Amino acid sequence: MDSQYSNLSYNLNEIEHRYGDNVHILNDPFALSQLAKLCSPDVGQPQFNRLIEILYQRLLISVINTEFPRKKATVHSRMKEHTRRGVFRGELIDDETEVVTVDIARAGILPSQVCYTYLNELMNPVRVRQDHLIMSRVTNPQDEVVGAKVSGEKIGGPVDGRIVLFPDPMGATGSSLSTAISYYKETFGGEPLRLITLNLIFTPEFVRRLKNDHPDVIMYACRLDRGMSPDEVLDTVPGERWDEESGLTDKHYIVPGGGGFGELMNNAWI
């Protein structure tokens, strides 16, 4: 075995912040460029959904490299017929790891399907599952988001010992994902191997909500949006003046953000 592949060390490229070890904001110029295009008012179907696919493949690869277990493997190459050394031996992703990806309708339908398809190609497909949650925001008379509720589900079983992924593009207040994670914990119990959120964009408010409600959850995002913060706060390292940071309007829309991803994905404006 070539020693360079015997104990792989992967270092995620992420921006500096003060939100804690379970929060990861990618330092990825390619992803940022594609995400900026995705958020542009000039982009609609079919380009919008194609960009979602590209970005979620990119985000998922970062999660797999960082969070998924590995195993020692021996793989015979085509060169084996010419030399006995035509065999790769090294550390690879453990394709027997059980994984669940959760579709939170409606903005999470396509991201979850992208993850599900990609995981089926990498892992043993019988170990990969996709669950479905129908959720909606709860608003007050001022049209502010005050929570979320589950109105339907199709869940394929327990999550004990599994990696559970929550691919949801926009992490605004955190109410939907917090409710979804609580639903799994309260309904099935047990100990998932890891609970991981995959957001294209999240806000300081989202990070705070999830860390308070579910300190065991690991968060990944392509971009942190805190555009409603004072200018002097925008000059600081994220999380350094967390109490003064904000990425939400009074209607809980993300700034700079990208508008309603669920509407754009489905060409449905209700």
Tab-separated table of C-alpha atoms in Angstrom:
chain	number	residue	atom	x	y	z
A	1	MET	CA	0.000	0.000	0.000
A	2	ASP	CA	1.176	3.508	-0.840
A	3	SER	CA	1.273	5.226	2.559
A	4	GLN	CA	-0.164	8.500	1.211
A	5	TYR	CA	-3.581	6.820	0.842
A	6	SER	CA	-3.560	4.781	4.033
A	7	ASN	CA	-4.874	7.473	6.378
A	8	LEU	CA	-6.420	10.336	4.426
A	9	SER	CA	-6.680	13.727	6.089
A	10	TYR	CA	-9.245	16.037	4.514
A	11	ASN	CA	-9.304	19.721	5.434
A	12	LEU	CA	-12.474	21.548	4.520
A	13	ASN	CA	-11.871	24.973	2.982
A	14	GLU	CA	-14.159	27.283	4.961
A	15	ILE	CA	-14.320	30.918	6.005
A	16	GLU	CA	-13.315	32.057	9.472
A	17	HIS	CA	-16.183	32.579	11.927
A	18	ARG	CA	-17.067	32.491	15.624
A	19	TYR	CA	-20.209	30.338	15.472
A	20	GLY	CA	-18.614	27.173	16.828
A	21	ASP	CA	-17.236	23.868	15.575
A	22	ASN	CA	-20.498	22.478	14.178
A	23	VAL	CA	-20.959	25.333	11.690
A	24	HIS	CA	-19.244	25.254	8.281
A	25	ILE	CA	-19.405	28.051	5.679
A	26	LEU	CA	-17.605	27.001	2.517
A	27	ASN	CA	-14.800	29.101	1.098
A	28	ASP	CA	-15.616	28.126	-2.481
A	29	PRO	CA	-15.380	30.803	-5.220
A	30	PHE	CA	-16.984	28.486	-7.791
A	31	ALA	CA	-20.008	27.851	-5.566
A	32	LEU	CA	-20.290	31.549	-4.675
A	33	SER	CA	-20.242	32.472	-8.362
A	34	GLN	CA	-22.945	29.964	-9.246
A	35	LEU	CA	-25.007	30.986	-6.215
A	36	ALA	CA	-24.793	34.673	-7.171
A	37	LYS	CA	-26.083	33.734	-10.615
A	38	LEU	CA	-28.869	31.636	-9.051
A	39	CYS	CA	-30.032	34.641	-7.000
A	40	SER	CA	-30.077	37.017	-9.970
A	41	PRO	CA	-33.533	38.216	-11.153
A	42	ASP	CA	-32.418	37.381	-14.712
A	43	VAL	CA	-32.356	33.620	-14.011
A	44	GLY	CA	-35.462	31.451	-14.365
A	45	GLN	CA	-36.321	27.980	-15.598
A	46	PRO	CA	-34.675	25.763	-16.719
A	47	GLN	CA	-31.380	27.392	-15.674
A	48	PHE	CA	-32.531	27.898	-12.089
A	49	ASN	CA	-33.028	24.190	-11.385
A	50	ARG	CA	-29.821	23.264	-13.192
A	51	LEU	CA	-27.878	25.630	-10.912
A	52	ILE	CA	-29.562	24.053	-7.868
A	53	GLU	CA	-28.308	20.655	-9.038
A	54	ILE	CA	-24.750	21.923	-9.555
A	55	LEU	CA	-24.620	23.636	-6.171
A	56	TYR	CA	-26.064	20.721	-4.224
A	57	GLN	CA	-23.651	18.282	-5.822
A	58	ARG	CA	-20.830	20.587	-4.740
A	59	LEU	CA	-22.173	21.018	-1.206
A	60	LEU	CA	-22.843	17.300	-0.772
A	61	ILE	CA	-19.297	16.400	-1.830
A	62	SER	CA	-17.930	18.690	0.894
A	63	VAL	CA	-20.172	17.006	3.473
A	64	ILE	CA	-19.214	13.508	2.308
A	65	ASN	CA	-15.484	14.289	2.389
A	66	THR	CA	-15.700	15.773	5.883
A	67	GLU	CA	-18.400	13.804	7.700
A	68	PHE	CA	-18.764	10.329	6.186
A	69	PRO	CA	-16.910	7.329	7.665
A	70	ARG	CA	-14.127	5.695	5.653
A	71	LYS	CA	-12.833	2.161	5.261
A	72	LYS	CA	-9.663	0.436	4.080
A	73	ALA	CA	-10.280	-0.964	0.593
A	74	THR	CA	-8.565	-3.065	-2.045
A	75	VAL	CA	-9.646	-2.450	-5.642
A	76	HIS	CA	-8.208	-4.400	-8.597
A	77	SER	CA	-7.589	-2.150	-11.586
A	78	ARG	CA	-7.464	-3.068	-15.262
A	79	MET	CA	-3.674	-3.094	-14.945
A	80	LYS	CA	-3.855	-6.252	-12.797
A	81	GLU	CA	-3.641	-8.381	-15.954
A	82	HIS	CA	-0.231	-6.839	-16.688
A	83	THR	CA	1.281	-6.686	-13.192
A	84	ARG	CA	0.421	-7.926	-9.745
A	85	ARG	CA	0.881	-4.332	-8.519
A	86	GLY	CA	-2.122	-3.160	-10.501
A	87	VAL	CA	-4.186	-2.987	-7.314
A	88	PHE	CA	-5.239	0.146	-5.433
A	89	ARG	CA	-5.150	-0.151	-1.649
A	90	GLY	CA	-6.203	2.788	0.476
A	91	GLU	CA	-8.869	4.595	2.422
A	92	LEU	CA	-12.215	5.196	0.688
A	93	ILE	CA	-15.692	6.353	1.722
A	94	ASP	CA	-17.430	3.510	3.559
A	95	ASP	CA	-20.202	2.751	1.075
A	96	GLU	CA	-22.067	0.612	3.615
A	97	THR	CA	-22.880	3.657	5.766
A	98	GLU	CA	-26.641	4.122	6.062
A	99	VAL	CA	-27.857	7.537	4.904
A	100	VAL	CA	-31.256	9.261	4.923
A	101	THR	CA	-31.930	12.424	2.954
A	102	VAL	CA	-35.039	14.350	3.969
A	103	ASP	CA	-37.151	16.181	1.403
A	104	ILE	CA	-38.838	19.146	3.074
A	105	ALA	CA	-41.503	20.202	0.575
A	106	ARG	CA	-41.424	22.318	-1.371
A	107	ALA	CA	-38.052	24.071	-1.665
A	108	GLY	CA	-36.299	20.922	-0.434
A	109	ILE	CA	-37.751	18.534	-3.030
A	110	LEU	CA	-35.139	19.055	-5.738
A	111	PRO	CA	-32.122	19.414	-3.393
A	112	SER	CA	-33.032	16.170	-1.628
A	113	GLN	CA	-33.530	14.347	-4.929
A	114	VAL	CA	-30.115	15.546	-6.126
A	115	CYS	CA	-28.524	14.239	-2.918
A	116	TYR	CA	-30.452	10.970	-3.135
A	117	THR	CA	-29.370	10.329	-6.740
A	118	TYR	CA	-25.750	11.223	-6.038
A	119	LEU	CA	-25.623	9.056	-2.914
A	120	ASN	CA	-27.086	6.093	-4.785
A	121	GLU	CA	-24.173	6.300	-7.217
A	122	LEU	CA	-21.529	6.476	-4.474
A	123	MET	CA	-22.936	4.278	-1.701
A	124	ASN	CA	-24.540	0.840	-1.628
A	125	PRO	CA	-28.037	1.887	-2.831
A	126	VAL	CA	-29.831	-0.394	-0.369
A	127	ARG	CA	-28.295	1.749	2.425
A	128	VAL	CA	-29.701	5.026	1.042
A	129	ARG	CA	-33.219	6.287	1.780
A	130	GLN	CA	-35.256	9.386	1.000
A	131	ASP	CA	-37.959	10.603	3.403
A	132	HIS	CA	-40.595	13.255	2.767
A	133	LEU	CA	-42.017	15.938	5.054
A	134	ILE	CA	-44.824	18.317	4.083
A	135	MET	CA	-44.286	21.506	6.067
A	136	SER	CA	-45.556	25.060	6.063
A	137	ARG	CA	-44.618	28.263	7.808
A	138	VAL	CA	-46.809	29.621	10.580
A	139	THR	CA	-47.214	33.404	10.442
A	140	ASN	CA	-48.824	35.944	12.757
A	141	PRO	CA	-51.281	38.713	11.727
A	142	GLN	CA	-48.281	40.940	10.870
A	143	ASP	CA	-47.168	38.299	8.326
A	144	GLU	CA	-44.072	37.479	10.393
A	145	VAL	CA	-42.853	33.876	10.569
A	146	VAL	CA	-43.422	32.551	14.072
A	147	GLY	CA	-42.950	28.818	13.525
A	148	ALA	CA	-43.571	25.823	11.277
A	149	LYS	CA	-45.806	22.782	11.302
A	150	VAL	CA	-45.715	19.296	9.775
A	151	SER	CA	-48.920	18.566	7.863
A	152	GLY	CA	-47.909	15.268	6.263
A	153	GLU	CA	-45.032	12.817	5.990
A	154	LYS	CA	-43.755	9.653	4.354
A	155	ILE	CA	-40.900	8.400	6.512
A	156	GLY	CA	-39.298	5.060	5.731
A	157	GLY	CA	-38.352	3.979	9.233
A	158	PRO	CA	-35.936	4.692	12.066
A	159	VAL	CA	-32.816	6.825	11.767
A	160	ASP	CA	-30.806	5.138	14.518
A	161	GLY	CA	-27.146	4.815	13.500
A	162	ARG	CA	-27.712	6.648	10.224
A	163	ILE	CA	-26.444	9.909	8.780
A	164	VAL	CA	-29.510	12.121	8.285
A	165	LEU	CA	-29.261	14.974	5.779
A	166	PHE	CA	-31.620	17.961	5.611
A	167	PRO	CA	-30.992	19.692	2.249
A	168	ASP	CA	-33.006	22.923	2.407
A	169	PRO	CA	-31.770	25.862	0.304
A	170	MET	CA	-32.661	28.884	2.456
A	171	GLY	CA	-31.942	28.900	6.192
A	172	ALA	CA	-33.820	32.015	7.328
A	173	THR	CA	-35.284	31.804	10.836
A	174	GLY	CA	-34.501	28.116	11.355
A	175	SER	CA	-38.069	27.317	12.399
A	176	SER	CA	-38.750	24.781	9.626
A	177	LEU	CA	-35.552	22.802	10.062
A	178	SER	CA	-35.755	22.912	13.842
A	179	THR	CA	-39.298	21.538	13.646
A	180	ALA	CA	-38.233	18.839	11.168
A	181	ILE	CA	-35.337	17.706	13.357
A	182	SER	CA	-37.559	17.701	16.454
A	183	TYR	CA	-40.109	15.611	14.564
A	184	TYR	CA	-37.528	12.892	13.926
A	185	LYS	CA	-36.210	12.957	17.482
A	186	GLU	CA	-39.645	12.867	19.101
A	187	THR	CA	-41.211	10.350	16.717
A	188	PHE	CA	-38.392	7.823	16.350
A	189	GLY	CA	-35.932	8.505	19.157
A	190	GLY	CA	-32.663	6.619	18.940
A	191	GLU	CA	-29.263	8.046	18.082
A	192	PRO	CA	-28.525	9.045	14.481
A	193	LEU	CA	-24.857	8.834	13.565
A	194	ARG	CA	-25.025	12.500	12.470
A	195	LEU	CA	-27.694	15.123	11.786
A	196	ILE	CA	-26.528	17.510	9.057
A	197	THR	CA	-28.233	20.497	7.425
A	198	LEU	CA	-27.219	21.522	3.898
A	199	ASN	CA	-28.177	25.100	3.019
A	200	LEU	CA	-27.153	27.218	0.070
A	201	ILE	CA	-27.633	30.323	2.245
A	202	PHE	CA	-28.185	30.728	5.952
A	203	THR	CA	-28.407	33.675	8.341
A	204	PRO	CA	-26.982	34.365	11.823
A	205	GLU	CA	-30.546	33.957	13.135
A	206	PHE	CA	-30.779	30.480	11.579
A	207	VAL	CA	-27.485	29.401	13.133
A	208	ARG	CA	-28.538	30.675	16.567
A	209	ARG	CA	-31.922	28.919	16.436
A	210	LEU	CA	-30.471	25.553	15.489
A	211	LYS	CA	-27.609	25.754	17.971
A	212	ASN	CA	-30.092	26.571	20.749
A	213	ASP	CA	-32.663	23.929	19.783
A	214	HIS	CA	-30.333	21.180	18.556
A	215	PRO	CA	-26.708	21.615	19.645
A	216	ASP	CA	-25.881	18.207	18.128
A	217	VAL	CA	-26.730	19.320	14.591
A	218	ILE	CA	-23.934	20.018	12.081
A	219	MET	CA	-24.587	22.881	9.645
A	220	TYR	CA	-23.135	23.442	6.177
A	221	ALA	CA	-23.765	26.385	3.840
A	222	CYS	CA	-22.307	27.872	0.680
A	223	ARG	CA	-22.912	31.411	1.949
A	224	LEU	CA	-23.727	33.339	5.116
A	225	ASP	CA	-26.085	36.291	4.525
A	226	ARG	CA	-26.073	38.986	7.213
A	227	GLY	CA	-26.931	41.956	5.000
A	228	MET	CA	-29.239	43.665	7.512
A	229	SER	CA	-26.335	44.148	9.954
A	230	PRO	CA	-24.831	47.605	10.609
A	231	ASP	CA	-21.904	48.442	8.328
A	232	GLU	CA	-19.377	48.256	11.166
A	233	VAL	CA	-20.591	44.747	12.019
A	234	LEU	CA	-20.150	43.665	8.387
A	235	ASP	CA	-16.467	44.534	8.775
A	236	THR	CA	-16.031	41.968	11.580
A	237	VAL	CA	-15.456	38.204	11.528
A	238	PRO	CA	-18.861	36.461	11.424
A	239	GLY	CA	-20.029	35.643	14.946
A	240	GLU	CA	-17.695	38.145	16.594
A	241	ARG	CA	-20.615	40.542	17.211
A	242	TRP	CA	-23.320	37.922	16.776
A	243	ASP	CA	-25.931	39.817	18.820
A	244	GLU	CA	-25.758	42.681	16.314
A	245	GLU	CA	-25.794	40.518	13.188
A	246	SER	CA	-28.924	40.083	11.098
A	247	GLY	CA	-29.768	38.661	7.709
A	248	LEU	CA	-33.549	39.079	7.902
A	249	THR	CA	-36.071	41.799	7.118
A	250	ASP	CA	-39.055	42.355	9.412
A	251	LYS	CA	-40.950	39.865	7.197
A	252	HIS	CA	-38.121	37.340	7.702
A	253	TYR	CA	-36.824	37.438	4.130
A	254	ILE	CA	-33.081	36.871	3.699
A	255	VAL	CA	-30.835	39.786	2.655
A	256	PRO	CA	-29.089	39.827	0.236
A	257	GLY	CA	-30.783	36.473	-0.325
A	258	GLY	CA	-32.363	35.365	-3.556
A	259	GLY	CA	-36.134	35.551	-3.254
A	260	GLY	CA	-38.522	32.622	-3.053
A	261	PHE	CA	-36.600	29.530	-4.124
A	262	GLY	CA	-39.624	27.250	-3.706
A	263	GLU	CA	-41.670	29.406	-6.062
A	264	LEU	CA	-38.897	29.587	-8.637
A	265	MET	CA	-38.149	25.859	-8.532
A	266	ASN	CA	-41.754	24.970	-9.222
A	267	ASN	CA	-42.992	27.974	-11.240
A	268	ALA	CA	-45.782	28.182	-8.665
A	269	TRP	CA	-46.293	31.570	-7.046
A	270	ILE	CA	-48.780	30.732	-4.301
